[in-house]
mmCIF file of C-alpha atoms in Angstrom:
data_model
loop_
_atom_site.group_PDB
_atom_site.id
_atom_site.type_symbol
_atom_site.label_atom_id
_atom_site.label_comp_id
_atom_site.label_asym_id
_atom_site.label_seq_id
_atom_site.Cartn_x
_atom_site.Cartn_y
_atom_site.Cartn_z
ATOM 1 C CA MET A 1 -6.122 8.895 22.002
ATOM 2 C CA ARG A 2 -6.176 7.452 25.387
ATOM 3 C CA ALA A 3 -9.876 5.937 24.780
ATOM 4 C CA TYR A 4 -8.490 4.486 21.454
ATOM 5 C CA LYS A 5 -5.512 2.782 23.345
ATOM 6 C CA ALA A 6 -7.903 1.719 26.142
ATOM 7 C CA ALA A 7 -10.198 -0.015 23.382
ATOM 8 C CA VAL A 8 -7.074 -1.495 21.881
ATOM 9 C CA SER A 9 -6.230 -2.973 25.125
ATOM 10 C CA LEU A 10 -9.498 -4.467 25.915
ATOM 11 C CA SER A 11 -9.641 -6.146 22.343
ATOM 12 C CA ALA A 12 -6.053 -7.558 22.701
ATOM 13 C CA ARG A 13 -6.548 -8.874 26.499
ATOM 14 C CA LEU A 14 -10.268 -9.709 26.618
ATOM 15 C CA GLY A 15 -11.157 -10.151 23.089
ATOM 16 C CA GLY A 16 -7.962 -12.241 21.836
ATOM 17 C CA ASN A 17 -7.457 -9.936 19.207
ATOM 18 C CA GLU A 18 -3.792 -10.753 17.542
ATOM 19 C CA LYS A 19 -3.328 -7.525 15.795
ATOM 20 C CA ALA A 20 -4.211 -5.466 19.033
ATOM 21 C CA ARG A 21 -1.839 -7.346 20.910
ATOM 22 C CA GLN A 22 0.794 -6.652 18.425
ATOM 23 C CA TRP A 23 -0.022 -2.986 18.342
ATOM 24 C CA LEU A 24 0.608 -2.697 22.002
ATOM 25 C CA GLU A 25 3.609 -4.903 22.482
ATOM 26 C CA GLY A 26 5.275 -3.395 19.465
ATOM 27 C CA ARG A 27 5.330 0.112 21.148
ATOM 28 C CA GLU A 28 6.710 -1.023 24.430
ATOM 29 C CA ASN A 29 10.218 -0.529 23.693
ATOM 30 C CA VAL A 30 9.987 2.229 20.927
ATOM 31 C CA TRP A 31 11.636 5.038 23.197
ATOM 32 C CA GLU A 32 14.619 2.858 23.807
ATOM 33 C CA GLY A 33 15.025 1.936 20.305
ATOM 34 C CA LEU A 34 14.979 5.566 19.332
ATOM 35 C CA ALA A 35 17.356 6.860 21.754
ATOM 36 C CA ALA A 36 19.712 4.035 20.734
ATOM 37 C CA ALA A 37 19.240 4.710 17.105
ATOM 38 C CA PHE A 38 19.660 8.112 16.753
ATOM 39 C CA PRO A 39 22.434 9.711 19.103
ATOM 40 C CA GLY A 40 22.752 12.937 17.183
ATOM 41 C CA ASP A 41 25.682 12.337 15.037
ATOM 42 C CA ARG A 42 23.776 12.694 11.966
ATOM 43 C CA PRO A 43 20.753 14.527 10.566
ATOM 44 C CA VAL A 44 17.510 12.622 10.000
ATOM 45 C CA ILE A 45 14.665 12.364 7.677
ATOM 46 C CA TRP A 46 11.507 11.088 9.185
ATOM 47 C CA VAL A 47 8.964 9.047 7.018
ATOM 48 C CA HIS A 48 5.610 7.909 8.313
ATOM 49 C CA ALA A 49 3.383 5.166 6.676
ATOM 50 C CA ALA A 50 0.096 3.982 8.013
ATOM 51 C CA SER A 51 0.586 0.416 7.020
ATOM 52 C CA LEU A 52 1.903 -1.823 4.202
ATOM 53 C CA GLY A 53 0.224 -0.273 1.260
ATOM 54 C CA GLU A 54 1.407 3.345 2.130
ATOM 55 C CA PHE A 55 5.162 2.007 2.543
ATOM 56 C CA GLU A 56 4.972 0.684 -0.948
ATOM 57 C CA GLN A 57 3.640 4.147 -2.068
ATOM 58 C CA GLY A 58 6.427 5.946 -0.276
ATOM 59 C CA ARG A 59 9.247 3.503 -1.174
ATOM 60 C CA PRO A 60 10.338 5.180 -4.397
ATOM 61 C CA VAL A 61 10.693 8.549 -2.566
ATOM 62 C CA MET A 62 12.743 7.019 0.446
ATOM 63 C CA GLU A 63 15.080 5.277 -2.075
ATOM 64 C CA ALA A 64 15.504 8.343 -4.135
ATOM 65 C CA LEU A 65 16.381 10.169 -0.618
ATOM 66 C CA ARG A 66 18.831 7.628 0.141
ATOM 67 C CA ARG A 67 20.770 7.961 -2.889
ATOM 68 C CA GLN A 68 20.635 11.682 -3.345
ATOM 69 C CA TYR A 69 21.169 12.626 0.285
ATOM 70 C CA PRO A 70 23.501 9.783 1.700
ATOM 71 C CA GLY A 71 24.626 11.956 4.760
ATOM 72 C CA TYR A 72 21.041 11.714 6.340
ATOM 73 C CA ARG A 73 19.882 8.924 8.253
ATOM 74 C CA LEU A 74 16.269 7.795 7.662
ATOM 75 C CA LEU A 75 13.583 6.842 10.145
ATOM 76 C CA LEU A 76 10.341 4.958 8.935
ATOM 77 C CA THR A 77 7.647 4.618 11.300
ATOM 78 C CA PHE A 78 4.110 2.605 11.009
ATOM 79 C CA PHE A 79 0.899 2.946 12.673
ATOM 80 C CA SER A 80 -0.262 -0.538 11.920
ATOM 81 C CA PRO A 81 1.307 -3.981 12.674
ATOM 82 C CA SER A 82 0.341 -5.155 9.199
ATOM 83 C CA GLY A 83 3.082 -2.664 7.846
ATOM 84 C CA TYR A 84 5.393 -3.047 10.688
ATOM 85 C CA ASN A 85 5.566 -6.970 10.726
ATOM 86 C CA VAL A 86 6.404 -7.176 7.220
ATOM 87 C CA ARG A 87 8.886 -4.267 6.842
ATOM 88 C CA LYS A 88 10.494 -3.994 10.164
ATOM 89 C CA ASN A 89 13.730 -5.149 8.577
ATOM 90 C CA TYR A 90 13.529 -2.895 5.583
ATOM 91 C CA ASP A 91 17.292 -2.187 4.836
ATOM 92 C CA GLY A 92 16.382 1.126 3.128
ATOM 93 C CA ALA A 93 15.917 2.659 6.516
ATOM 94 C CA ASP A 94 18.272 3.138 9.358
ATOM 95 C CA HIS A 95 15.594 2.379 11.849
ATOM 96 C CA VAL A 96 11.802 1.204 11.735
ATOM 97 C CA CYS A 97 9.492 1.395 14.458
ATOM 98 C CA TYR A 98 5.697 2.001 15.459
ATOM 99 C CA LEU A 99 4.938 5.589 15.831
ATOM 100 C CA PRO A 100 4.102 6.323 19.503
ATOM 101 C CA LEU A 101 0.258 7.339 20.324
ATOM 102 C CA ASP A 102 -0.362 10.742 19.141
ATOM 103 C CA THR A 103 -0.290 12.817 22.367
ATOM 104 C CA ALA A 104 1.213 15.940 23.152
ATOM 105 C CA ALA A 105 3.921 14.727 25.419
ATOM 106 C CA ASN A 106 4.773 11.778 22.781
ATOM 107 C CA ALA A 107 5.151 14.327 20.096
ATOM 108 C CA GLN A 108 7.658 16.478 22.165
ATOM 109 C CA ARG A 109 9.475 13.511 23.301
ATOM 110 C CA PHE A 110 9.778 11.643 19.996
ATOM 111 C CA LEU A 111 10.951 14.914 18.068
ATOM 112 C CA GLY A 112 13.329 15.780 20.887
ATOM 113 C CA LEU A 113 14.883 12.240 20.172
ATOM 114 C CA VAL A 114 14.790 12.360 16.534
ATOM 115 C CA ASN A 115 15.217 15.774 15.754
ATOM 116 C CA PRO A 116 14.236 15.391 11.975
ATOM 117 C CA ALA A 117 15.398 17.616 9.378
ATOM 118 C CA MET A 118 12.398 17.011 7.249
ATOM 119 C CA ALA A 119 9.108 14.735 7.795
ATOM 120 C CA ILE A 120 7.262 13.078 5.097
ATOM 121 C CA PHE A 121 3.799 11.601 5.558
ATOM 122 C CA ILE A 122 2.521 9.272 3.018
ATOM 123 C CA LYS A 123 -1.038 9.458 1.486
ATOM 124 C CA TYR A 124 -2.923 10.298 4.940
ATOM 125 C CA GLU A 125 -2.488 10.045 8.847
ATOM 126 C CA PHE A 126 -2.744 13.647 9.946
ATOM 127 C CA TRP A 127 -1.702 13.252 13.568
ATOM 128 C CA TYR A 128 -2.535 16.552 15.090
ATOM 129 C CA HIS A 129 0.015 16.850 18.161
ATOM 130 C CA TYR A 130 2.910 15.511 15.889
ATOM 131 C CA LEU A 131 2.003 18.101 13.107
ATOM 132 C CA ALA A 132 1.623 20.954 15.435
ATOM 133 C CA ALA A 133 4.883 20.027 17.178
ATOM 134 C CA LEU A 134 6.750 19.800 13.817
ATOM 135 C CA HIS A 135 5.256 23.260 12.638
ATOM 136 C CA ALA A 136 6.397 24.785 16.105
ATOM 137 C CA ARG A 137 9.981 23.686 15.685
ATOM 138 C CA ALA A 138 9.953 24.867 11.796
ATOM 139 C CA VAL A 139 10.653 21.309 10.512
ATOM 140 C CA PRO A 140 9.584 21.142 6.770
ATOM 141 C CA VAL A 141 6.676 18.660 6.411
ATOM 142 C CA LEU A 142 5.479 17.080 3.149
ATOM 143 C CA LEU A 143 2.530 14.966 2.322
ATOM 144 C CA ILE A 144 2.966 12.625 -0.685
ATOM 145 C CA SER A 145 0.529 10.964 -2.724
ATOM 146 C CA GLY A 146 -2.159 12.609 -0.955
ATOM 147 C CA ILE A 147 -5.940 12.017 -1.668
ATOM 148 C CA PHE A 148 -8.731 13.809 -0.440
ATOM 149 C CA ARG A 149 -12.413 12.960 -0.339
ATOM 150 C CA HIS A 150 -15.575 14.620 0.657
ATOM 151 C CA GLY A 151 -16.578 13.642 4.072
ATOM 152 C CA GLN A 152 -13.116 13.926 5.522
ATOM 153 C CA VAL A 153 -12.869 16.350 8.438
ATOM 154 C CA PHE A 154 -11.008 19.088 6.506
ATOM 155 C CA PHE A 155 -14.162 19.753 4.406
ATOM 156 C CA ARG A 156 -16.564 19.805 7.414
ATOM 157 C CA TRP A 157 -17.890 22.992 9.080
ATOM 158 C CA TYR A 158 -16.219 21.986 12.083
ATOM 159 C CA GLY A 159 -13.015 20.915 10.522
ATOM 160 C CA GLY A 160 -11.212 24.452 11.280
ATOM 161 C CA LEU A 161 -8.540 23.087 13.415
ATOM 162 C CA PHE A 162 -7.644 20.195 10.936
ATOM 163 C CA ARG A 163 -7.809 22.746 8.060
ATOM 164 C CA GLN A 164 -5.134 24.733 10.052
ATOM 165 C CA LEU A 165 -3.029 21.641 10.346
ATOM 166 C CA LEU A 166 -2.974 21.193 6.467
ATOM 167 C CA ARG A 167 -2.207 25.028 6.107
ATOM 168 C CA GLN A 168 0.911 24.560 8.377
ATOM 169 C CA MET A 169 2.580 21.852 6.167
ATOM 170 C CA ASP A 170 5.064 22.885 3.812
ATOM 171 C CA HIS A 171 3.616 21.096 0.596
ATOM 172 C CA LEU A 172 0.937 18.655 -0.085
ATOM 173 C CA PHE A 173 1.449 16.594 -3.553
ATOM 174 C CA VAL A 174 -1.671 15.152 -4.395
ATOM 175 C CA GLN A 175 -2.692 12.242 -6.746
ATOM 176 C CA ASN A 176 -5.582 13.694 -8.846
ATOM 177 C CA GLU A 177 -7.346 16.806 -9.913
ATOM 178 C CA ILE A 178 -10.345 16.177 -7.601
ATOM 179 C CA SER A 179 -8.060 16.373 -4.502
ATOM 180 C CA LEU A 180 -6.357 19.535 -5.725
ATOM 181 C CA HIS A 181 -9.604 21.376 -6.270
ATOM 182 C CA MET A 182 -10.952 20.397 -2.873
ATOM 183 C CA LEU A 183 -7.800 21.782 -1.484
ATOM 184 C CA ARG A 184 -8.342 25.052 -3.545
ATOM 185 C CA ASP A 185 -11.833 25.202 -2.213
ATOM 186 C CA ILE A 186 -10.529 25.683 1.518
ATOM 187 C CA GLY A 187 -7.881 28.046 0.571
ATOM 188 C CA ILE A 188 -4.841 26.042 -0.022
ATOM 189 C CA GLY A 189 -3.245 27.543 -2.980
ATOM 190 C CA PRO A 190 -0.825 26.504 -5.657
ATOM 191 C CA GLU A 191 2.161 27.485 -3.756
ATOM 192 C CA GLN A 192 1.205 24.877 -1.221
ATOM 193 C CA ALA A 193 -0.373 22.121 -2.977
ATOM 194 C CA SER A 194 0.181 20.526 -6.447
ATOM 195 C CA LEU A 195 -0.642 17.836 -8.762
ATOM 196 C CA ALA A 196 2.284 15.300 -8.706
ATOM 197 C CA GLY A 197 0.587 12.013 -9.215
ATOM 198 C CA ASP A 198 0.693 8.631 -7.535
ATOM 199 C CA THR A 199 4.312 7.350 -6.475
ATOM 200 C CA ARG A 200 2.736 4.144 -6.524
ATOM 201 C CA PHE A 201 3.266 4.098 -10.271
ATOM 202 C CA ASP A 202 6.948 4.641 -10.022
ATOM 203 C CA ARG A 203 7.195 1.944 -7.318
ATOM 204 C CA VAL A 204 5.433 -0.900 -9.573
ATOM 205 C CA TRP A 205 7.110 0.183 -12.710
ATOM 206 C CA ALA A 206 10.211 -0.586 -10.822
ATOM 207 C CA LEU A 207 8.894 -3.985 -10.108
ATOM 208 C CA ARG A 208 8.311 -4.649 -13.943
ATOM 209 C CA MET A 209 11.881 -3.278 -14.753
ATOM 210 C CA GLN A 210 13.588 -5.076 -12.014
ATOM 211 C CA PRO A 211 11.681 -8.380 -11.926
ATOM 212 C CA GLN A 212 12.283 -10.392 -8.609
ATOM 213 C CA ALA A 213 12.597 -14.206 -9.130
ATOM 214 C CA LEU A 214 10.775 -16.466 -6.847
ATOM 215 C CA PRO A 215 12.215 -20.177 -7.217
ATOM 216 C CA VAL A 216 9.530 -21.963 -5.034
ATOM 217 C CA ILE A 217 6.898 -20.600 -7.560
ATOM 218 C CA GLU A 218 8.713 -21.350 -10.253
ATOM 219 C CA LYS A 219 9.222 -24.952 -9.143
ATOM 220 C CA PHE A 220 5.234 -25.121 -8.727
ATOM 221 C CA LEU A 221 4.460 -23.910 -12.311
ATOM 222 C CA ASP A 222 4.047 -26.265 -15.330
ATOM 223 C CA SER A 223 2.886 -25.140 -18.905
ATOM 224 C CA ARG A 224 -0.899 -24.357 -17.949
ATOM 225 C CA GLU A 225 -1.996 -20.848 -17.657
ATOM 226 C CA VAL A 226 -1.746 -19.253 -14.264
ATOM 227 C CA LEU A 227 -4.501 -17.116 -12.606
ATOM 228 C CA VAL A 228 -3.031 -15.283 -9.515
ATOM 229 C CA ALA A 229 -5.684 -14.032 -7.042
ATOM 230 C CA GLY A 230 -4.206 -11.580 -4.673
ATOM 231 C CA SER A 231 -5.447 -10.053 -1.262
ATOM 232 C CA THR A 232 -8.598 -12.001 -1.280
ATOM 233 C CA TRP A 233 -11.145 -12.182 1.319
ATOM 234 C CA PRO A 234 -13.793 -15.025 2.109
ATOM 235 C CA ASP A 235 -16.350 -13.629 -0.386
ATOM 236 C CA ASP A 236 -13.659 -13.349 -3.322
ATOM 237 C CA GLU A 237 -12.767 -17.102 -2.367
ATOM 238 C CA LYS A 238 -16.105 -18.448 -2.348
ATOM 239 C CA MET A 239 -16.615 -16.914 -5.722
ATOM 240 C CA LEU A 240 -13.122 -18.166 -7.169
ATOM 241 C CA ALA A 241 -14.125 -21.640 -5.456
ATOM 242 C CA ALA A 242 -17.337 -21.854 -7.298
ATOM 243 C CA TRP A 243 -15.867 -21.264 -10.706
ATOM 244 C CA TRP A 244 -12.831 -23.619 -10.168
ATOM 245 C CA ASN A 245 -14.711 -26.455 -9.066
ATOM 246 C CA ASP A 246 -17.433 -26.123 -11.852
ATOM 247 C CA GLY A 247 -14.618 -26.310 -14.792
ATOM 248 C CA GLY A 248 -12.342 -23.399 -14.189
ATOM 249 C CA ARG A 249 -9.557 -25.638 -13.456
ATOM 250 C CA GLN A 250 -9.306 -26.915 -16.917
ATOM 251 C CA ARG A 251 -5.786 -26.224 -18.349
ATOM 252 C CA ARG A 252 -5.256 -23.785 -15.532
ATOM 253 C CA GLN A 253 -3.331 -23.457 -12.234
ATOM 254 C CA LEU A 254 -4.311 -21.132 -9.352
ATOM 255 C CA ILE A 255 -2.264 -19.307 -7.089
ATOM 256 C CA LEU A 256 -4.089 -17.679 -3.964
ATOM 257 C CA ALA A 257 -2.667 -15.199 -1.850
ATOM 258 C CA PRO A 258 -5.354 -14.272 0.890
ATOM 259 C CA HIS A 259 -5.189 -10.907 2.637
ATOM 260 C CA GLU A 260 -5.243 -12.509 5.984
ATOM 261 C CA THR A 261 -2.989 -15.601 6.672
ATOM 262 C CA GLU A 262 -4.386 -16.760 10.039
ATOM 263 C CA GLU A 263 -4.440 -20.700 10.420
ATOM 264 C CA GLY A 264 -8.007 -20.640 10.408
ATOM 265 C CA HIS A 265 -8.462 -18.690 7.132
ATOM 266 C CA ILE A 266 -5.923 -20.762 5.478
ATOM 267 C CA ARG A 267 -7.807 -24.090 6.484
ATOM 268 C CA ALA A 268 -11.000 -22.580 5.291
ATOM 269 C CA ILE A 269 -9.551 -21.950 1.918
ATOM 270 C CA GLU A 270 -7.970 -25.491 2.026
ATOM 271 C CA ALA A 271 -11.625 -26.905 2.359
ATOM 272 C CA ALA A 272 -12.849 -24.588 -0.534
ATOM 273 C CA PHE A 273 -10.139 -25.993 -2.947
ATOM 274 C CA PRO A 274 -9.581 -29.749 -2.096
ATOM 275 C CA GLY A 275 -6.133 -30.803 -2.865
ATOM 276 C CA ALA A 276 -4.485 -27.388 -2.626
ATOM 277 C CA ILE A 277 -1.027 -27.144 -1.322
ATOM 278 C CA ARG A 278 0.562 -24.353 0.980
ATOM 279 C CA TYR A 279 3.581 -22.546 -0.047
ATOM 280 C CA SER A 280 5.428 -23.203 3.172
ATOM 281 C CA ALA A 281 4.965 -26.939 2.678
ATOM 282 C CA LEU A 282 6.231 -26.700 -0.944
ATOM 283 C CA ALA A 283 9.134 -24.518 0.343
ATOM 284 C CA ALA A 284 10.039 -27.250 2.769
ATOM 285 C CA GLY A 285 9.714 -29.812 0.317
ATOM 286 C CA GLN A 286 6.816 -31.506 1.925
ATOM 287 C CA ALA A 287 4.458 -31.096 -1.075
ATOM 288 C CA GLY A 288 4.827 -31.934 -4.743
ATOM 289 C CA PRO A 289 3.152 -30.169 -7.905
ATOM 290 C CA GLY A 290 -0.476 -29.529 -7.886
ATOM 291 C CA ASP A 291 -3.262 -27.502 -9.278
ATOM 292 C CA VAL A 292 -3.707 -24.893 -6.569
ATOM 293 C CA LEU A 293 -1.060 -23.227 -4.226
ATOM 294 C CA ILE A 294 -1.951 -21.065 -1.259
ATOM 295 C CA ILE A 295 0.512 -18.408 -0.242
ATOM 296 C CA ASP A 296 0.306 -18.581 3.585
ATOM 297 C CA ASN A 297 2.797 -15.653 4.028
ATOM 298 C CA VAL A 298 2.794 -11.678 3.572
ATOM 299 C CA GLY A 299 5.167 -9.596 1.607
ATOM 300 C CA MET A 300 5.588 -11.727 -2.032
ATOM 301 C CA LEU A 301 2.634 -10.640 -3.730
ATOM 302 C CA SER A 302 3.929 -7.834 -5.676
ATOM 303 C CA ALA A 303 6.556 -10.104 -7.132
ATOM 304 C CA LEU A 304 4.066 -13.009 -7.514
ATOM 305 C CA TYR A 305 1.698 -11.172 -10.015
ATOM 306 C CA ARG A 306 4.461 -11.448 -12.722
ATOM 307 C CA TYR A 307 3.792 -15.250 -13.069
ATOM 308 C CA SER A 308 0.221 -14.652 -13.936
ATOM 309 C CA HIS A 309 -1.604 -15.064 -17.131
ATOM 310 C CA VAL A 310 -4.638 -13.342 -15.561
ATOM 311 C CA SER A 311 -4.494 -11.565 -12.401
ATOM 312 C CA TYR A 312 -7.589 -11.101 -9.794
ATOM 313 C CA VAL A 313 -7.465 -8.587 -7.181
ATOM 314 C CA GLY A 314 -9.514 -9.061 -3.966
ATOM 315 C CA GLY A 315 -11.376 -6.929 -1.748
ATOM 316 C CA GLY A 316 -13.897 -5.701 -4.336
ATOM 317 C CA PHE A 317 -16.979 -7.585 -2.525
ATOM 318 C CA GLY A 318 -16.295 -5.688 0.904
ATOM 319 C CA LYS A 319 -17.273 -2.170 2.070
ATOM 320 C CA ALA A 320 -13.332 -1.103 1.910
ATOM 321 C CA GLY A 321 -13.040 -2.013 -1.710
ATOM 322 C CA ILE A 322 -10.276 -3.465 -3.880
ATOM 323 C CA HIS A 323 -6.721 -3.825 -2.912
ATOM 324 C CA ASN A 324 -3.480 -2.467 -5.184
ATOM 325 C CA LEU A 325 -4.458 -3.425 -8.917
ATOM 326 C CA LEU A 326 -1.355 -1.554 -10.217
ATOM 327 C CA GLU A 327 0.864 -4.286 -8.976
ATOM 328 C CA PRO A 328 -0.517 -6.691 -11.492
ATOM 329 C CA ALA A 329 -1.424 -4.155 -14.268
ATOM 330 C CA THR A 330 2.321 -3.189 -14.449
ATOM 331 C CA TYR A 331 3.373 -6.550 -15.800
ATOM 332 C CA GLY A 332 1.062 -6.184 -18.636
ATOM 333 C CA LYS A 333 -1.281 -8.842 -17.633
ATOM 334 C CA PRO A 334 -5.365 -8.308 -17.802
ATOM 335 C CA VAL A 335 -6.637 -7.594 -14.183
ATOM 336 C CA VAL A 336 -10.093 -8.723 -12.812
ATOM 337 C CA ILE A 337 -11.627 -7.210 -9.821
ATOM 338 C CA GLY A 338 -15.118 -7.090 -7.727
ATOM 339 C CA PRO A 339 -17.543 -4.576 -8.052
ATOM 340 C CA VAL A 340 -16.610 -2.153 -5.377
ATOM 341 C CA PHE A 341 -13.851 0.019 -6.843
ATOM 342 C CA HIS A 342 -15.185 3.600 -7.373
ATOM 343 C CA GLN A 343 -13.389 5.186 -4.391
ATOM 344 C CA PHE A 344 -9.866 4.255 -6.152
ATOM 345 C CA HIS A 345 -9.324 6.678 -9.148
ATOM 346 C CA GLU A 346 -6.770 4.467 -10.891
ATOM 347 C CA ALA A 347 -9.287 1.499 -10.855
ATOM 348 C CA VAL A 348 -12.096 3.759 -12.301
ATOM 349 C CA GLU A 349 -9.646 4.705 -15.080
ATOM 350 C CA LEU A 350 -8.499 1.232 -15.770
ATOM 351 C CA VAL A 351 -12.053 0.113 -15.983
ATOM 352 C CA GLN A 352 -12.917 2.881 -18.368
ATOM 353 C CA ILE A 353 -10.230 2.328 -20.874
ATOM 354 C CA ARG A 354 -10.692 -1.663 -20.520
ATOM 355 C CA GLY A 355 -7.498 -2.535 -18.793
ATOM 356 C CA ALA A 356 -9.473 -3.805 -16.123
ATOM 357 C CA LEU A 357 -12.456 -6.089 -15.943
ATOM 358 C CA VAL A 358 -15.339 -5.978 -13.271
ATOM 359 C CA VAL A 359 -17.166 -8.935 -11.994
ATOM 360 C CA GLN A 360 -20.423 -8.997 -9.841
ATOM 361 C CA ASP A 361 -20.506 -12.867 -9.267
ATOM 362 C CA GLU A 362 -19.186 -16.212 -10.358
ATOM 363 C CA ALA A 363 -21.306 -16.042 -13.502
ATOM 364 C CA THR A 364 -19.719 -12.812 -14.477
ATOM 365 C CA PHE A 365 -16.361 -14.087 -13.567
ATOM 366 C CA ARG A 366 -16.813 -16.962 -15.778
ATOM 367 C CA GLU A 367 -17.843 -14.713 -18.803
ATOM 368 C CA ARG A 368 -14.692 -12.473 -18.304
ATOM 369 C CA MET A 369 -12.478 -15.547 -17.851
ATOM 370 C CA ASP A 370 -14.056 -17.091 -21.050
ATOM 371 C CA ALA A 371 -13.709 -13.938 -23.121
ATOM 372 C CA LEU A 372 -10.080 -13.812 -22.305
ATOM 373 C CA GLU A 373 -9.665 -16.922 -23.857
ATOM 374 C CA ASP A 374 -9.535 -14.885 -27.283
ATOM 375 C CA ALA A 375 -6.069 -14.200 -28.056
ATOM 376 C CA TYR A 376 -6.745 -10.647 -29.532
ATOM 377 C CA TYR A 377 -8.965 -9.534 -26.758
ATOM 378 C CA TYR A 378 -6.542 -10.885 -24.177
ATOM 379 C CA GLU A 379 -3.538 -8.798 -25.830
ATOM 380 C CA GLN A 380 -5.384 -5.765 -25.988
ATOM 381 C CA THR A 381 -6.559 -5.869 -22.388
ATOM 382 C CA ALA A 382 -2.878 -6.561 -21.210
ATOM 383 C CA GLU A 383 -1.506 -3.947 -23.341
ATOM 384 C CA ILE A 384 -3.709 -1.239 -22.052
ATOM 385 C CA ALA A 385 -3.236 -2.189 -18.445
ATOM 386 C CA GLY A 386 0.834 -2.145 -18.943
ATOM 387 C CA ARG A 387 0.673 1.134 -20.627
ATOM 388 C CA TYR A 388 -1.506 2.871 -18.321
ATOM 389 C CA VAL A 389 1.070 2.164 -15.772
ATOM 390 C CA GLU A 390 4.075 3.188 -18.024
ATOM 391 C CA GLU A 391 2.279 6.589 -18.707
ATOM 392 C CA HIS A 392 1.570 7.616 -15.310
ATOM 393 C CA GLN A 393 5.046 7.549 -13.769
ATOM 394 C CA GLY A 394 7.003 10.687 -12.483
ATOM 395 C CA ALA A 395 5.745 11.661 -9.169
ATOM 396 C CA THR A 396 8.937 10.658 -7.312
ATOM 397 C CA GLY A 397 10.820 13.017 -9.646
ATOM 398 C CA ARG A 398 8.602 16.067 -9.179
ATOM 399 C CA ILE A 399 8.910 15.502 -5.314
ATOM 400 C CA MET A 400 12.424 15.182 -5.416
ATOM 401 C CA LEU A 401 12.763 18.448 -7.653
ATOM 402 C CA TYR A 402 10.672 20.262 -4.917
ATOM 403 C CA ILE A 403 12.918 19.083 -2.000
ATOM 404 C CA GLN A 404 16.012 20.392 -3.957
ATOM 405 C CA GLU A 405 14.660 23.534 -5.009
ATOM 406 C CA LYS A 406 13.502 24.346 -1.322
ATOM 407 C CA ARG A 407 17.057 23.431 -0.146
ATOM 408 C CA PHE A 408 15.478 21.469 2.897
ATOM 409 C CA LEU A 409 18.172 18.987 2.983
ATOM 410 C CA THR A 410 21.374 21.015 2.647
ATOM 411 C CA ARG A 411 23.892 18.694 4.635
ATOM 412 C CA GLU A 412 24.840 15.909 2.418
#
């Protein structure tokens, strides 16, 4: 951990890495903020998310806890700047901050200040010292929307120490059967691990049921069909630009929300799409109607997808794979993705049932978009996508029922 911090410091100070700088600066006043936020007058529920995606995954559970246990304060911690910067003012928590580095001293100091009645970790982030300290204090610890894969340290011959960490957690709610079987193979039985599903389905379904209006977007739109391309990377944008500038723009508008919104990246997108306007300029009244709108902020994509006729989810041409395709699917719209998606089980399932369409390059992207011009094919694909999300709700209710049955939070 100390070596990691040193590497981040070098990246920030010598390499000019903005995220590294934010990672360091964001932790400078963590202790003072925690001491002021939790004076000890009310019990605390601690929820930890790695980044923005995990926050959205845990949000339905946090909101359910707020409704059902109003006597508890809620602490939300992040590891990554990309999560903290967007949700540092989240009003569903009493305090939002970075998680101090995982050392034995930090874990003891953190728990001494917060004194949580229960801790929830979302999907992954198994910090050794924090989990060991929570176990020593007999604090109930849950993993929600967990997912496990071969190659993780828990399933290696040398992973005994980390397997013990899992066994010390009160319950692991996993997303799929594969994860459950892997846990069974290392001796974690049904009393400690169960299939609850993915809380993201509850979150994205709520987006559909309670849609958020975006007046600036509505100002931009006209009667043409809209392609919303979300969480795009340069490879995605290169493919989209080739298609768009070679006839794809006919009868369409394009809204492009890149994963990274640094100035250099936005300028590169503007060069690839001549005449494109920025969201910030449109919102400020400095730009009029157009064909291409670039979203130069972070945090509105989940609400943006509902305005699409077809959605494209980026990341599928990189090693990490696609970003969240459930957000566009929940609105009952066809979803197009790149070829790297097999590590995401919801993507695999949606592709198998033909609710998501895979492309390998500009030519196959053109084929998919042309195919969706057929009204029957379009409606079938859209219906499958929306129905898939609707049928996979319920993880939040299963988790809340367990918390109630175990009486982890008895002070309301």
